[in-house]
Coordinates of C-alpha atoms and ligand atoms in Angstrom, one line a residue:
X1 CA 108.8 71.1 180.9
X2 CA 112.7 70.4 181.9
X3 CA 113.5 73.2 179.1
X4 CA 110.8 75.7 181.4
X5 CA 112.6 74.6 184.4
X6 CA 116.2 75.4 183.4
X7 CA 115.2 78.4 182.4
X8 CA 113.9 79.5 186.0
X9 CA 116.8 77.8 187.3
X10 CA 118.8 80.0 185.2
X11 CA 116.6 83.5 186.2
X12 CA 116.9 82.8 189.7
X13 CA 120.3 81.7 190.5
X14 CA 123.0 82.5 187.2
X15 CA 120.7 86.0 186.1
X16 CA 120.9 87.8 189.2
X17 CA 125.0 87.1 189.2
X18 CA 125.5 88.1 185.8
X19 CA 123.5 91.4 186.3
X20 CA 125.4 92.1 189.1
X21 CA 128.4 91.1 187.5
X22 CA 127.7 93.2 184.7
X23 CA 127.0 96.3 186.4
X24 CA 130.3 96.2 188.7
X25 CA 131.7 96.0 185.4
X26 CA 130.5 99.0 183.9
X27 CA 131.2 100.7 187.4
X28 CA 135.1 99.8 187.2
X29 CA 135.9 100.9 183.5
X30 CA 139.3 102.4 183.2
X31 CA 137.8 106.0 182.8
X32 CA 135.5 105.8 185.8
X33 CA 135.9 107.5 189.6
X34 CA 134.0 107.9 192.0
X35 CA 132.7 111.0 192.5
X36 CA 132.1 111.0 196.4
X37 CA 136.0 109.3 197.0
X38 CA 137.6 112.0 194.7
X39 CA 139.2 113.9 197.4
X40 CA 140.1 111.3 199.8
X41 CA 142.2 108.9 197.8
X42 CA 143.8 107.8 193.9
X43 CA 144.8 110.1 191.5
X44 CA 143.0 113.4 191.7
X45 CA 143.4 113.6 196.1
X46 CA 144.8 117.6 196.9
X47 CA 148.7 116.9 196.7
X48 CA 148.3 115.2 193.0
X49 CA 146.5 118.0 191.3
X50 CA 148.4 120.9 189.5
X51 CA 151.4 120.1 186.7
X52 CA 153.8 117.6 187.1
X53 CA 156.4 116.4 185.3
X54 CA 157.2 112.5 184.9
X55 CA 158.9 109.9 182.4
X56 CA 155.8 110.5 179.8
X57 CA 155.9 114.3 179.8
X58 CA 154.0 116.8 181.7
X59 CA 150.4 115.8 182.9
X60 CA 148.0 118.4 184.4
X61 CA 145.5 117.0 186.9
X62 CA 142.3 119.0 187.5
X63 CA 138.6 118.5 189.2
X64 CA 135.8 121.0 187.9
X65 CA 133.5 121.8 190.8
X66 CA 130.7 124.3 191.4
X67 CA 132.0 127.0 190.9
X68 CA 136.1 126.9 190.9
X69 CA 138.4 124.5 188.8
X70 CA 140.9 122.9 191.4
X71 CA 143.9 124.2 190.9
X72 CA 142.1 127.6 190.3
X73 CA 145.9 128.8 188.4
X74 CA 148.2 126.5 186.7
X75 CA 151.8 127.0 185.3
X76 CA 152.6 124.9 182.2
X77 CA 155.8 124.9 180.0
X78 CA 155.6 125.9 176.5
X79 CA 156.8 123.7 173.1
X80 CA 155.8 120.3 175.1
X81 CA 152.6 118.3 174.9
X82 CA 150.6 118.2 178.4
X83 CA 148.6 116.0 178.9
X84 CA 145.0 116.9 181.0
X85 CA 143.4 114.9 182.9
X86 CA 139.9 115.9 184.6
X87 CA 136.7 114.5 186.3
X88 CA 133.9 116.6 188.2
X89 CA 133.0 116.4 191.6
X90 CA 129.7 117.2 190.5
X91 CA 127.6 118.0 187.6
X92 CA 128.6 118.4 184.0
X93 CA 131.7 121.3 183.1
X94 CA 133.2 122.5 179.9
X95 CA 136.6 124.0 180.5
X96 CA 137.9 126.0 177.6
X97 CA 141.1 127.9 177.1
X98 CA 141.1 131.3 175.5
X99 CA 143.2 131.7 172.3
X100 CA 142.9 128.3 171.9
X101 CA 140.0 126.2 170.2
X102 CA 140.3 123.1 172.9
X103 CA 137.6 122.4 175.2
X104 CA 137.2 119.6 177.8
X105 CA 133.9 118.2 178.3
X106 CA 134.5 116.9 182.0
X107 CA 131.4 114.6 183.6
X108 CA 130.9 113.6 187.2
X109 CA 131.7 109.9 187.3
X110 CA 134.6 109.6 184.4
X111 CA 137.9 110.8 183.9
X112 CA 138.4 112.9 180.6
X113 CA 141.7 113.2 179.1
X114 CA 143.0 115.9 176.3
X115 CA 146.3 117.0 174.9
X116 CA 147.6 120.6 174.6
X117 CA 150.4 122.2 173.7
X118 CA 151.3 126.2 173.7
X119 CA 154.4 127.6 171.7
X120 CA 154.4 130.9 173.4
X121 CA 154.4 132.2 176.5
X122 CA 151.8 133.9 178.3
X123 CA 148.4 134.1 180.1
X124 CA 145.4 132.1 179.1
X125 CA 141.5 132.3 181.0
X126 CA 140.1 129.4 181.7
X127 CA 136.3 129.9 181.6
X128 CA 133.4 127.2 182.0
X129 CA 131.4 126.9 178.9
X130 CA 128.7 124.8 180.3
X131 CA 125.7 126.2 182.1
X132 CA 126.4 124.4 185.4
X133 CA 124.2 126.1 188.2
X134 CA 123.9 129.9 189.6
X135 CA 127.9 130.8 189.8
X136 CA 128.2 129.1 187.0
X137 CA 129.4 132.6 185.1
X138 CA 132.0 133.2 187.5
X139 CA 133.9 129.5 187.2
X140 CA 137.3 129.7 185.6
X141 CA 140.3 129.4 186.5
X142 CA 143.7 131.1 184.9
X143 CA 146.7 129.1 182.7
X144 CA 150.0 130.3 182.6
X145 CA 152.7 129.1 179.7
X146 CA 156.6 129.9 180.8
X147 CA 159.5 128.1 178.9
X148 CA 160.2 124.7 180.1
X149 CA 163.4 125.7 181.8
X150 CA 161.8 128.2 183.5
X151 CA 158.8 125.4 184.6
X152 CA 161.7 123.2 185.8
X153 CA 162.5 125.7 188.1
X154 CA 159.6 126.4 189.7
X155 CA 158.4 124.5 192.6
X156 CA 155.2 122.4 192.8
X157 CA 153.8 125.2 195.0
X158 CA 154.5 127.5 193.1
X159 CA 153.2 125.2 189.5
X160 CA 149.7 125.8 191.2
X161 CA 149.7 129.1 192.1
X162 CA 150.0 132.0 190.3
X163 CA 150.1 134.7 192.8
X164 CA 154.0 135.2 192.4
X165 CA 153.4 136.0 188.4
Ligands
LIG201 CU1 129.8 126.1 184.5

């Protein structure tokens, strides 16, 4: 009888905390953002995305979007690893990078990190490979390797634009 009654004790008042508990959790892993809150603050707001350059190397910062990747062209320097780092603000993407075999799965609700590198210069598409909706063929976005002291030179406006190139 006492055992019964701990036990409904235990369902009503410590369960409910521990589910909750539980699920916040699973809702605050490292790799996890907000999908709705993306644009308006942490690390993937406007003025964070694009290349930059810090004491761990160069990180590239990215959201995949029906239909664009944000930055839609990115200047990277060659001979260095870069690091990406993605999340969707939607459904599920696939960036690839042509003449290269990498490929980013990136899904709404996590960050997803890869690591690239590019020992020559040039021009790279950036297509999506993941059926994600009707303009789904016309999503991708352009990569651009210079040398590094040619990236060093270039301003962030101009990292995330290609237009000059
Ligand atoms: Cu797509």
């Amino acid at each position: 009888m006492i055992s019964i009654a701990l036990i409904c004790l235990w369902l009503t008042v410590r369960f409910p905390y521990e589910a909750e508990s539980g699920l916040e959790h699973l809702l605050n892993g490292p790799n996890q953002i907000n999908p709705q809150t993306l644009h308006l603050r942490g690390e993937f707001v406007e003025s964070n995305l694009g290349p930059s350059e810090g004491a761990d190397g160069v990180t590239v910062r990215m959201i995949a979007e029906q239909y664009l990747f944000v930055p839609h062209c990115v200047v990277v320097p060659t001979g260095v690893p870069i690091r990406v780092r993605m999340t969707s603000a939607d459904v599920v993407h696939m960036l690839t990078i042509s003449g290269t075999g990498d490929e980013v799965k990136v899904v709404p609700g996590y960050v997803v990190e890869t690591r690239v590198q590019f020992d020559r210069t040039g021009e790279h598409q950036m297509p999506c490979r993941e059926f994600c909706g009707p303009g789904h063929y016309t999503m991708r976005s352009r990569l651009i390797a210079v040398s590094l002291e040619q990236f060093r030179k270039l301003s962030r406006d101009e990292r995330v634009n290609c237009a000059s190139r």
